[in-house]
Each structure stands twice: as structure tokens, then as C-alpha cells.
Short mmCIF file of C-alpha atoms in Angstrom, two decimals:
data_model
loop_
_atom_site.label_atom_id
_atom_site.label_comp_id
_atom_site.label_asym_id
_atom_site.label_seq_id
_atom_site.Cartn_x
_atom_site.Cartn_y
_atom_site.Cartn_z
CA MET A 1 -69.37 -16.40 26.94
CA LYS A 2 -68.72 -17.32 22.96
CA LYS A 3 -67.63 -13.79 22.30
CA VAL A 4 -64.97 -13.83 25.62
CA PHE A 5 -64.08 -16.85 24.31
CA LEU A 6 -63.58 -15.36 20.72
CA LEU A 7 -61.71 -12.32 21.83
CA ALA A 8 -59.34 -14.37 23.55
CA ASN A 9 -58.58 -16.44 20.77
CA VAL A 10 -58.17 -13.18 18.50
CA LEU A 11 -55.69 -11.37 21.30
CA VAL A 12 -53.93 -14.73 22.00
CA ALA A 13 -53.53 -14.59 17.78
CA LEU A 14 -52.47 -11.17 18.13
CA VAL A 15 -49.70 -12.23 20.52
CA LEU A 16 -48.52 -15.00 18.56
CA ILE A 17 -48.42 -12.94 15.04
CA THR A 18 -46.54 -10.25 17.04
CA ILE A 19 -44.21 -12.08 18.64
CA ILE A 20 -43.17 -14.51 15.43
CA THR A 21 -43.11 -11.07 13.37
CA ARG A 22 -40.85 -10.02 16.08
CA SER A 23 -38.33 -12.76 15.70
CA VAL A 24 -38.83 -12.46 12.08
CA VAL A 25 -37.28 -8.95 12.35
CA ILE A 26 -35.00 -9.60 14.24
CA ASP A 27 -33.50 -12.93 12.58
CA ARG A 28 -33.44 -10.79 9.31
CA ALA A 29 -31.63 -8.01 11.23
CA GLN A 30 -28.95 -10.09 12.73
CA VAL A 31 -28.20 -12.16 9.09
CA ILE A 32 -27.86 -8.60 7.78
CA GLU A 33 -25.33 -7.35 9.92
CA THR A 34 -23.44 -10.77 10.19
CA THR A 35 -23.50 -10.17 6.11
CA TYR A 36 -22.64 -6.64 6.43
CA ARG A 37 -19.68 -7.36 8.85
CA SER A 38 -18.42 -10.53 6.41
CA LEU A 39 -17.98 -8.44 3.49
CA GLU A 40 -16.57 -5.48 5.86
CA ASN A 41 -13.94 -7.93 6.52
CA ILE A 42 -13.77 -9.33 2.75
CA THR A 43 -13.49 -5.44 1.46
CA GLU A 44 -10.53 -4.87 3.88
CA THR A 45 -8.57 -8.20 3.05
CA LEU A 46 -9.08 -6.88 -0.62
CA ALA A 47 -8.03 -3.70 0.34
CA GLU A 48 -4.47 -5.04 2.16
CA HIS A 49 -3.71 -7.35 -0.64
CA SER A 50 -4.27 -5.17 -3.51
CA GLN A 51 -2.38 -2.40 -1.16
CA GLN A 52 0.62 -4.86 -0.97
CA THR A 53 0.34 -6.49 -4.77
CA LEU A 54 0.74 -2.16 -6.00
CA MET A 55 3.21 -1.23 -3.72
CA ALA A 56 5.35 -4.34 -4.38
CA LEU A 57 5.41 -3.48 -7.87
CA ASP A 58 5.81 0.19 -7.38
CA LEU A 59 8.95 -0.55 -5.41
CA GLY A 60 10.31 -2.56 -8.88
CA LEU A 61 8.82 0.32 -11.13
CA VAL A 62 10.89 2.90 -8.91
CA ALA A 63 14.04 0.79 -9.25
CA VAL A 64 14.00 0.33 -12.79
CA ALA A 65 13.45 3.97 -13.39
CA GLN A 66 16.34 5.04 -11.26
CA ILE A 67 18.81 2.97 -13.22
CA GLY A 68 16.22 4.38 -16.44
CA SER A 69 17.40 7.83 -15.27
CA GLU A 70 21.09 7.71 -14.47
CA ASP A 71 22.04 6.40 -18.23
CA MET A 72 18.91 5.40 -20.50
CA SER A 73 21.99 4.17 -22.92
CA ASP A 74 23.39 1.89 -20.48
CA ARG A 75 20.59 -1.28 -21.67
CA LEU A 76 22.78 -4.00 -20.37
CA SER A 77 22.15 -2.51 -16.90
CA LEU A 78 18.28 -1.84 -17.30
CA ALA A 79 18.08 -5.82 -18.58
CA ARG A 80 19.80 -6.96 -15.78
CA VAL A 81 17.65 -4.49 -13.30
CA VAL A 82 14.13 -5.67 -15.01
CA ALA A 83 15.02 -9.33 -14.92
CA ASN A 84 15.96 -9.34 -11.49
CA ARG A 85 12.44 -7.41 -10.88
CA GLN A 86 10.78 -10.10 -12.69
CA ALA A 87 12.03 -13.17 -10.63
CA ALA A 88 10.38 -11.47 -7.62
CA ALA A 89 7.25 -10.87 -8.70
CA VAL A 90 5.18 -13.96 -9.61
CA ASN A 91 2.24 -11.85 -10.12
CA THR A 92 3.94 -10.22 -13.51
CA TYR A 93 4.27 -11.33 -17.15
CA ALA A 94 7.37 -9.23 -17.65
CA PHE A 95 8.95 -5.61 -16.34
CA TYR A 96 10.03 -3.84 -19.15
CA VAL A 97 11.63 -0.15 -20.28
CA MET A 98 10.10 2.21 -23.38
CA ASP A 99 12.41 4.47 -24.35
CA ARG A 100 11.28 8.51 -25.21
CA GLN A 101 10.00 7.12 -28.77
CA GLY A 102 7.95 4.54 -27.07
CA ARG A 103 10.39 1.75 -28.36
CA LEU A 104 11.09 -1.49 -26.45
CA LEU A 105 13.81 -1.11 -24.82
CA ALA A 106 14.45 -3.26 -22.21
CA THR A 107 12.79 -6.33 -20.93
CA SER A 108 13.00 -9.14 -18.51
CA ARG A 109 12.44 -12.04 -20.96
CA THR A 110 15.34 -11.37 -23.08
CA PRO A 111 18.38 -9.45 -22.95
CA ASP A 112 18.25 -8.45 -26.75
CA PRO A 113 14.75 -7.36 -27.94
CA ASP A 114 13.47 -5.95 -30.46
CA PRO A 115 12.62 -2.25 -30.86
CA VAL A 116 8.87 -3.24 -30.95
CA ASP A 117 7.04 -0.07 -30.86
CA LEU A 118 4.59 0.48 -27.94
CA SER A 119 3.84 4.37 -28.24
CA GLN A 120 -0.04 3.65 -28.73
CA TYR A 121 0.21 1.77 -25.14
CA PRO A 122 -2.17 4.84 -22.68
CA GLU A 123 0.62 4.50 -20.36
CA PHE A 124 3.22 5.49 -22.42
CA ALA A 125 1.06 9.34 -23.80
CA VAL A 126 -0.01 9.38 -19.89
CA HIS A 127 3.80 9.68 -18.73
CA ARG A 128 4.77 11.58 -22.18
CA ASP A 129 2.24 14.65 -21.77
CA GLY A 130 0.90 14.71 -18.32
CA SER A 131 2.73 15.42 -14.94
CA LEU A 132 1.73 12.16 -13.17
CA GLU A 133 4.58 11.68 -10.73
CA GLY A 134 3.48 8.45 -9.15
CA MET A 135 2.70 4.95 -10.54
CA TYR A 136 -0.28 4.73 -13.19
CA VAL A 137 -2.61 2.00 -13.29
CA ALA A 138 -3.59 1.49 -17.03
CA VAL A 139 -6.77 -0.16 -18.41
CA PRO A 140 -6.83 -3.70 -18.55
CA ARG A 141 -6.25 -5.27 -21.87
CA LEU A 142 -5.31 -8.90 -23.71
CA GLY A 143 -1.84 -8.60 -24.27
CA THR A 144 -0.59 -9.17 -27.52
CA ILE A 145 3.44 -9.84 -27.12
CA GLY A 146 5.19 -12.60 -25.28
CA PHE A 147 4.08 -14.62 -22.38
CA ALA A 148 1.23 -12.19 -22.12
CA ASP A 149 -0.01 -12.81 -25.63
CA GLY A 150 -3.45 -13.81 -25.03
CA GLN A 151 -3.56 -13.15 -21.47
CA TRP A 152 -5.47 -10.22 -19.41
CA ILE A 153 -3.11 -7.95 -18.05
CA VAL A 154 -3.41 -4.36 -16.21
CA ASN A 155 -0.17 -2.51 -17.24
CA VAL A 156 1.58 -0.39 -14.69
CA SER A 157 3.88 2.01 -14.90
CA ARG A 158 6.17 5.17 -13.92
CA ARG A 159 7.61 7.98 -15.59
CA ILE A 160 11.55 7.99 -16.25
CA SER A 161 13.04 11.58 -15.87
CA ALA A 162 16.11 12.24 -17.79
CA PRO A 163 19.11 14.31 -15.42
CA ASP A 164 17.59 17.37 -16.77
CA GLY A 165 14.11 16.55 -15.88
CA SER A 166 12.85 15.83 -19.26
CA PHE A 167 10.63 12.88 -20.58
CA ALA A 168 13.21 9.81 -21.03
CA GLY A 169 11.12 7.07 -21.35
CA VAL A 170 8.48 4.78 -19.12
CA ALA A 171 9.32 1.76 -16.83
CA ALA A 172 6.31 -0.59 -16.80
CA ALA A 173 5.41 -4.06 -15.42
CA SER A 174 2.46 -6.69 -17.00
CA MET A 175 0.36 -7.89 -13.69
CA SER A 176 -1.69 -10.91 -14.60
CA LEU A 177 -5.18 -10.22 -13.80
CA ASP A 178 -5.70 -13.68 -13.12
CA TYR A 179 -3.65 -13.73 -9.98
CA LEU A 180 -6.10 -11.07 -8.92
CA GLY A 181 -8.81 -12.99 -10.05
CA ASP A 182 -8.05 -16.48 -8.02
CA PHE A 183 -7.61 -14.39 -4.95
CA TYR A 184 -10.95 -12.67 -4.99
CA ASP A 185 -12.53 -16.11 -6.21
CA ALA A 186 -11.43 -17.77 -2.94
CA LEU A 187 -12.98 -14.20 -1.11
CA ARG A 188 -16.39 -14.35 -2.67
CA PRO A 189 -19.19 -15.42 -0.41
CA GLY A 190 -21.36 -17.19 -2.89
CA GLU A 191 -22.64 -17.05 -6.63
CA GLN A 192 -24.59 -14.03 -6.18
CA SER A 193 -22.38 -11.84 -5.09
CA ALA A 194 -19.18 -9.68 -6.75
CA LEU A 195 -16.13 -8.60 -5.69
CA GLY A 196 -13.92 -5.80 -7.80
CA LEU A 197 -10.83 -3.42 -7.21
CA LEU A 198 -11.81 -0.06 -8.91
CA SER A 199 -9.52 2.71 -9.97
CA ALA A 200 -9.89 6.47 -8.24
CA ASP A 201 -11.72 7.27 -11.66
CA GLY A 202 -14.10 3.96 -11.39
CA ARG A 203 -12.75 1.99 -13.84
CA VAL A 204 -12.85 -1.75 -12.99
CA ILE A 205 -9.37 -3.14 -12.60
CA ALA A 206 -10.50 -6.81 -11.70
CA ARG A 207 -13.54 -8.75 -11.12
CA SER A 208 -14.87 -11.78 -9.47
CA PRO A 209 -16.65 -13.39 -11.48
CA PHE A 210 -14.66 -12.61 -14.60
CA ASP A 211 -16.56 -10.27 -16.83
CA ALA A 212 -14.41 -9.55 -19.95
#
């Protein structure tokens, strides 16, 4: 009788263990699925925001490059178009134009800029030496000029071609990483998570939490 009672207790314990284990497994699977769906939604939101942000900047760069392609010597028109594009882009520090030597030709921050040499910037070499037709997203860095001085920026740019197709200069904009970071911080689901934007070749463009 004792053996039967002991066996019954063992069976009851096994059933309880099975039920508890199954419940834990189901709960864990539900948590994982819920978390995955949440992160998938966040990823889609980030992708849409990034696409809209970069497309808007690219439209501005196309407009600037078009003016430059028509006449790079018309500094008044260049100054006017970069100022107009800057006014419509709260996420940038400046729109600007470099000539074929990499010198600052026009900027949205002043109508008569000094011809600062910007030829050391990677976006200048990419457009001068490469065959990139679309927008280029540079490596993030600390700004050193004007309103961007000491601020984390990422420059986006387009090639300006002369009427004969030769290289004439670069149209560029300095985008604020704080702008992207604030949006990413608001979406990040917890302290143990991280959100980021990477280029096609795997370079980190923006990240929350921020990490220089």
C-alpha cells in the first residue's frame, strides 16, 4: 500500500513538473515572440525614418548640384540655393559647395565664405576620383568648422559635374548625429538594448546609446 501511495505521489509530482515546465516554456516562447515583434516594428520605424531623412537631404543636394552644373562661377545663385535648402533642413548644420580643388565655394551660413581647403574630406576624394553617381554617406566625425565645430556630424554629398561631364565640385550637407540619436534614444526599448544605422559596407553611422 505504501509503495502504491509513493508511486502515486511520484506520478503527481511528475505531472506537476511537466505542467510547470510546459508553462515556463510557453511563457518564454511568448516573451521571445512578443520581443521579436516589438523589435521588428522598431526596425521598420527606424528604416522609414532614416529613408525619409536621407531622401529629403538628397533632394536638397540634387538641387544644389544642378545649379553648380549649370554655372559654378555663379556664387550668388549657389549661396541662395544652399541657404534655401538649409532653411528647410532642421537636422543639418549647413549645406555647402566645394569647387574642383576642394575649396569652400558657398555655404548656407554666410554669403561670402573664405576659400577653406576641404580637400582632405573623404567625400571630396570619393566624388573626384570615383564613379559614384548617387549620394555618398561619409564616416561620422567631429565637426571643425562653423556651427558644426565640436559636434558629431555625418556628411552626405553628391558630385557636381560640368556640362562636359567632368568633375566640377561637390554639393554636401553636414547632418547632426544628435538628431538621429534623439530619435533612436526615444525608440530604444531598454538599457540592455542598442539601436543603430549602418552603411551598406557595415560602417556604423548612428547608434543609441551613443558610443564615439
